Short mmCIF file of C-alpha atoms and ligand atoms in Angstrom, two decimals:
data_model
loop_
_atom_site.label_atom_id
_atom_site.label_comp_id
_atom_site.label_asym_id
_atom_site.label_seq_id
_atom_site.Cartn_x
_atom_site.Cartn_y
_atom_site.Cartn_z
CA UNK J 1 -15.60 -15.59 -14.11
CA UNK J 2 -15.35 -18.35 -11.30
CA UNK J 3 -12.53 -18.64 -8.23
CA UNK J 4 -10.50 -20.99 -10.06
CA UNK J 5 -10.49 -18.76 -13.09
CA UNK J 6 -8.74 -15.79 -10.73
CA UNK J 7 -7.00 -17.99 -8.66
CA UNK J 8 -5.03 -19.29 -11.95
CA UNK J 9 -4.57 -15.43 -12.97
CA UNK J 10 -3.48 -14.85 -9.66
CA UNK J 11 -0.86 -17.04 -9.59
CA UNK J 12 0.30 -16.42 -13.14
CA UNK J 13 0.74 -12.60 -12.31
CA UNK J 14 2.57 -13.44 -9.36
CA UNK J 15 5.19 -15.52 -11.50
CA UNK J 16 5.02 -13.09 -14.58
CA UNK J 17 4.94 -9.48 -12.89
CA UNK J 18 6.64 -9.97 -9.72
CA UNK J 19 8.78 -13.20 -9.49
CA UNK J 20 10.05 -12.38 -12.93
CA UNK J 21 10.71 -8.24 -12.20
CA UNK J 22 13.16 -10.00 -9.50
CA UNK J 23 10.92 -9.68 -5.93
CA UNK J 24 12.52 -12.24 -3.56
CA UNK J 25 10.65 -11.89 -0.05
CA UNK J 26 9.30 -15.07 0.45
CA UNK J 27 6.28 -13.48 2.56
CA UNK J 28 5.31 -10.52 -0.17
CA UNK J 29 5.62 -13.56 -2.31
CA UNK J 30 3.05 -15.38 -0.36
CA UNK J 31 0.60 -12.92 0.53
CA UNK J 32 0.34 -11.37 -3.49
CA UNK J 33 -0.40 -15.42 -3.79
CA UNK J 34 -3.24 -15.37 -1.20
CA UNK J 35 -4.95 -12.05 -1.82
CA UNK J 36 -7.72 -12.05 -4.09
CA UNK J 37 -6.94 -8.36 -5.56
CA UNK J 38 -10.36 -9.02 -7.14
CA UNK J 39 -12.45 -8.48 -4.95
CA UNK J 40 -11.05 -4.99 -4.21
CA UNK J 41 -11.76 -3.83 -7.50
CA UNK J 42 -15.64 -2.64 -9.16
CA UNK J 43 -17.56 -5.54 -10.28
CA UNK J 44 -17.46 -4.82 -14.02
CA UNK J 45 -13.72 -4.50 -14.29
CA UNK J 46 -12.98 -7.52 -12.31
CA UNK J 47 -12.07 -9.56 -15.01
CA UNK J 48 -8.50 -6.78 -15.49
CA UNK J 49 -7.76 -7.23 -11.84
CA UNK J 50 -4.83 -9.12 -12.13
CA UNK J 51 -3.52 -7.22 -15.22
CA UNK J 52 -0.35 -5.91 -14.90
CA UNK J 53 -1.55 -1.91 -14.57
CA UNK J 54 -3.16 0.28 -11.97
CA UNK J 55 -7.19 0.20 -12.35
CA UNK J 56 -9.93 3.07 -11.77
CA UNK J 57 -11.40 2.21 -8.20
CA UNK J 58 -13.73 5.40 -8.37
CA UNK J 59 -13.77 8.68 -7.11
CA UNK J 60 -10.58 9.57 -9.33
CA UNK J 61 -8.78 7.41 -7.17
CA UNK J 62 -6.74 3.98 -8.55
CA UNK J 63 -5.26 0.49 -7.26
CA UNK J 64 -1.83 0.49 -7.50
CA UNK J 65 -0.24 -1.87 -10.64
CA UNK J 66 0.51 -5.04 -8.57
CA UNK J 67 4.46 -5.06 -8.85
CA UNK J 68 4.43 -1.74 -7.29
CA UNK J 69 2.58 -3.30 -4.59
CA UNK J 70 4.60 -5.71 -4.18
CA UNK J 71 7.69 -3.73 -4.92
CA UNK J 72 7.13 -1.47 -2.06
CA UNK J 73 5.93 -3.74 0.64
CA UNK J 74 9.31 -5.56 -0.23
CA UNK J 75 11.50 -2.48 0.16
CA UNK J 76 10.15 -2.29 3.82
CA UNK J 77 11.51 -5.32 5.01
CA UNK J 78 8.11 -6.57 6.59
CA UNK J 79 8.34 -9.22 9.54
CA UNK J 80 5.64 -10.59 11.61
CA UNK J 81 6.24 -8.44 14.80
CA UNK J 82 6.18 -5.10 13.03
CA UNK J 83 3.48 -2.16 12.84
CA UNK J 84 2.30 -0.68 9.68
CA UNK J 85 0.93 2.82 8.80
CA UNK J 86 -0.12 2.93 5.64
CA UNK J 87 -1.40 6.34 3.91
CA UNK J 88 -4.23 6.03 1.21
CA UNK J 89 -6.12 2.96 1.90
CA UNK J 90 -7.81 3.60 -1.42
CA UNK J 91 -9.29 0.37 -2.53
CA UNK J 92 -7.81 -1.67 0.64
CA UNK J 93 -5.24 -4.20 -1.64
CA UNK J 94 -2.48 -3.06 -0.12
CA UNK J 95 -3.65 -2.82 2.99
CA UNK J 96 -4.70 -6.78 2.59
CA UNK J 97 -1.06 -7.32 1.94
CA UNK J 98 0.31 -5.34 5.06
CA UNK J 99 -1.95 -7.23 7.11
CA UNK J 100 -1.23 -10.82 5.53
CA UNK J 101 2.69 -9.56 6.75
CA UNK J 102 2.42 -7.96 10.12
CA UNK J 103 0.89 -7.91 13.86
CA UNK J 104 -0.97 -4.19 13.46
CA UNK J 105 -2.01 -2.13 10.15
CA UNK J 106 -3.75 1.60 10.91
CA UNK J 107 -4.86 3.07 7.62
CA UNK J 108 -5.47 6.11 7.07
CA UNK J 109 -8.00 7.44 3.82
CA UNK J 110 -8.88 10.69 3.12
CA UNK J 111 -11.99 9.82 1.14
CA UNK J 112 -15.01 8.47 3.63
CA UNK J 113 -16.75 6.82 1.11
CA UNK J 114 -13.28 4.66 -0.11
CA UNK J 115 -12.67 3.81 3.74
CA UNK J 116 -15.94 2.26 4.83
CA UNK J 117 -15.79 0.28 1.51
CA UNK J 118 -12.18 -1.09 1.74
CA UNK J 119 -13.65 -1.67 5.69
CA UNK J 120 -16.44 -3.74 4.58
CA UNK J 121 -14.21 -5.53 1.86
CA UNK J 122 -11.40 -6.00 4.66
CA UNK J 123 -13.54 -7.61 7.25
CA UNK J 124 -15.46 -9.90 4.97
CA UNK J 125 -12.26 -11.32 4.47
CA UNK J 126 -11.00 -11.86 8.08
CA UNK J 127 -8.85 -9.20 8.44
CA UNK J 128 -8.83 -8.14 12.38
CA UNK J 129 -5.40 -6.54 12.58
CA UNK J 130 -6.33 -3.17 11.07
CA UNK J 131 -7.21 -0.05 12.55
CA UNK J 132 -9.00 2.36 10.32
CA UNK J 133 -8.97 6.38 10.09
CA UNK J 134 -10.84 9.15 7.65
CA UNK J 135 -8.28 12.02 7.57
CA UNK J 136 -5.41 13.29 6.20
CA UNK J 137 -2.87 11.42 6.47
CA UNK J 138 -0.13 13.98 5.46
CA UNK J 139 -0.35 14.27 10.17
CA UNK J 140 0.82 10.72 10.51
CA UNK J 141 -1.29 9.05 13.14
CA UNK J 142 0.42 10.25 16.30
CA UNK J 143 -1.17 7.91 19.02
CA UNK J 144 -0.05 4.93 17.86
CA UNK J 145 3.20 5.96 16.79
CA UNK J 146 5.67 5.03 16.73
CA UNK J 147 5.54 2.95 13.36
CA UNK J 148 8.38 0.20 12.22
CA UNK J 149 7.12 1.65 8.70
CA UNK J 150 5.47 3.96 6.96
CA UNK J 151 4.15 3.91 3.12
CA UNK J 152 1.78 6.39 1.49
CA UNK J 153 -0.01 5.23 -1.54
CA UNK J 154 -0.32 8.92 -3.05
CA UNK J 155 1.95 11.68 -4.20
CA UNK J 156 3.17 14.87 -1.96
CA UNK J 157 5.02 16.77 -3.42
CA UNK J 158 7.56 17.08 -0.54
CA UNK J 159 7.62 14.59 2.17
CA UNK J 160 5.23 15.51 5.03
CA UNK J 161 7.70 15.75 8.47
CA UNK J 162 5.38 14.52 10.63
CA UNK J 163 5.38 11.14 8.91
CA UNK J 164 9.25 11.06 9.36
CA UNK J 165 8.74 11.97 13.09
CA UNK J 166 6.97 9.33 13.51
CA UNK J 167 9.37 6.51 12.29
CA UNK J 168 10.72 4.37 15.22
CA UNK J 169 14.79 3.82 15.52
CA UNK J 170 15.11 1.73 12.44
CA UNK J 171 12.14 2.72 10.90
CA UNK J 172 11.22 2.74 6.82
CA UNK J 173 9.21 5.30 5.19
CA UNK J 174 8.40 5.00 1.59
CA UNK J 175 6.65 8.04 -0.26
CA UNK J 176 6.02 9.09 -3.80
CA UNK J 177 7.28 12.61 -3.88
CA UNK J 178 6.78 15.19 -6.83
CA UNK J 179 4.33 16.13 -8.99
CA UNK J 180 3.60 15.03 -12.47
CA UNK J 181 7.00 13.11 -12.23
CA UNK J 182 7.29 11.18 -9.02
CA UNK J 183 10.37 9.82 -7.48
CA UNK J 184 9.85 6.76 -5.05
CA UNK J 185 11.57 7.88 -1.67
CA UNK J 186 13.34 5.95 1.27
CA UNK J 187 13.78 7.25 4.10
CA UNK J 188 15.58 5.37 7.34
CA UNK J 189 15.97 6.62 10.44
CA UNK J 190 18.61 5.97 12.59
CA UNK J 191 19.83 7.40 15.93
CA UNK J 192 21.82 10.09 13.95
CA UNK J 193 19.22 11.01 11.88
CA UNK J 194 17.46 10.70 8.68
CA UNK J 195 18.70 9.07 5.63
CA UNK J 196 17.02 9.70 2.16
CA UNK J 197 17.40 7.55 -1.05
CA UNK J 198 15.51 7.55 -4.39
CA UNK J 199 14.39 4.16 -5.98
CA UNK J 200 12.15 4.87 -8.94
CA UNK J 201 10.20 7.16 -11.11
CA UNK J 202 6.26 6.29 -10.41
CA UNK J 203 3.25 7.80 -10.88
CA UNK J 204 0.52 7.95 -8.03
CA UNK J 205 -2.48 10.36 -7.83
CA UNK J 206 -1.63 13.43 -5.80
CA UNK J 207 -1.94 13.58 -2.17
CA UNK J 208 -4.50 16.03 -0.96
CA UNK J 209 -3.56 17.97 1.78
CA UNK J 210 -3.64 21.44 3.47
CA UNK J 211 -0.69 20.98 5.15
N1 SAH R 1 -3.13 1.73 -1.80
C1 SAH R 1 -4.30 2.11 -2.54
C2 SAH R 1 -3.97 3.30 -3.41
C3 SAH R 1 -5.15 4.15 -3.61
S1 SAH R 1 -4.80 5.65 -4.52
C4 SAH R 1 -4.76 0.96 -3.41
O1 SAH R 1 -3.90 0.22 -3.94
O2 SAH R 1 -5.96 0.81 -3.61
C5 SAH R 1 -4.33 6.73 -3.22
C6 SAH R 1 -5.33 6.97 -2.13
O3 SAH R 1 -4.82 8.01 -1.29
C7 SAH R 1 -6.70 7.45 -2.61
O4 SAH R 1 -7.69 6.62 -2.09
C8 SAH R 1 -6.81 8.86 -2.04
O5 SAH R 1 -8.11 9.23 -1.69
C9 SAH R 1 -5.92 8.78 -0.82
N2 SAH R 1 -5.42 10.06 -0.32
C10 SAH R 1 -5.08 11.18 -1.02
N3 SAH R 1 -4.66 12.14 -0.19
C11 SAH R 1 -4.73 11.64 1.07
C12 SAH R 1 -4.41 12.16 2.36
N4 SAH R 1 -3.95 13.39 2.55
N5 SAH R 1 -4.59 11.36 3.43
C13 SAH R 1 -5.07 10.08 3.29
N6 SAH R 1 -5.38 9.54 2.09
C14 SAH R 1 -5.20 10.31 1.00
#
């Protein structure tokens, strides 16, 4: 299939999945324009990458269904002057879109194999505002924290504290939280606390941890 070919698709599921399920931010807008979700996907399902579903990425793992991409990067409020942690770089999409949106990314992947991929994939593209980590990211990544915002791509089945600890003043997290039945979760924290709203049933793989 040739550029043009996925830069029409590209385009077309920004106006028919996103635009149309009601995301407004003009820079989640933009950057689901830019990024070419292809390329983070294998070679022989490239031609579904802009299909409006999650897709196999190997290793058991999946790319998130684009809305919810979108859907949760909106949620956060993302400005220019912000840092990111994001928890399951998987196949690297979303971590594209962060990056597109804000001054500093750190991602953290359990899986070696998926990081140094999404690494390579990330850096052929131009992407120098991410930091990179193989660990479990149910810790959080203490040293640089604190983070304007948090959001973990995979499902624990309560949310890890850590992660809330460390949310600036102000800060977003956004965590699938259950088991076979997820519940997307927002948390805020302000100086009184933390503040703790659901916003939809998803389904994400599970997060692996030994927490
Ligand atoms: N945002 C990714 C989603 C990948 S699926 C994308 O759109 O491509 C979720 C990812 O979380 C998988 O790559 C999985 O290996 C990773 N993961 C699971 N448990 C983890 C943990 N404890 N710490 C970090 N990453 C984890």
């Amino acid at each position: 299939m040739s550029e043009e070919n996925f830069e029409e698709k590209r385009q077309r599921m920004v106006r028919k999945q996103i635009k149309a399920r009601g995301i407004k931010d003009t820079k989640v807008l933009a950057a689901m324009e830019k990024v070419p979700r292809h390329e983070f996907v294998p070679d022989k399902i490239r031609s579904h990458a802009y299909n409006d579903e999650p897709l196999s990425i190997g290793e058991g793992q999946t790319i998130s269904q684009p809305y919810i991409v979108a859907y949760m990067s909106e949620v956060l409020q993302l400005e220019g002057s912000k840092k990111v942690l994001e928890i399951g770089t998987g196949s690297g999409y979303q971590t594209a879109i962060l990056a597109e949106i804000v001054k500093d990314v750190y991602s953290v992947e359990i899986i070696e194999s998926l990081s140094i991929k999404s690494r390579i994939i990330l850096a052929e593209l131009g992407y120098k505002n991410i930091q990179f980590k193989v660990g479990d990211g149910s810790y959080g990544w203490k040293e640089f924290s604190p983070f304007d915002a948090i959001i973990v791509t995979a499902a624990p089945r309560v949310i890890p504290q850590p992660l809330q600890e460390q949310l600036s003043i102000g800060g977003k997290l956004i965590v699938p939280v259950g088991d076979t039945f997820q519940s997307l979760m927002l948390t805020v924290r302000s100086p009184r606390g933390f503040k703790e709203k659901k916003l939809l049933s998803v389904r994400f793989v599970p997060l692996v941890s030994h927490h």
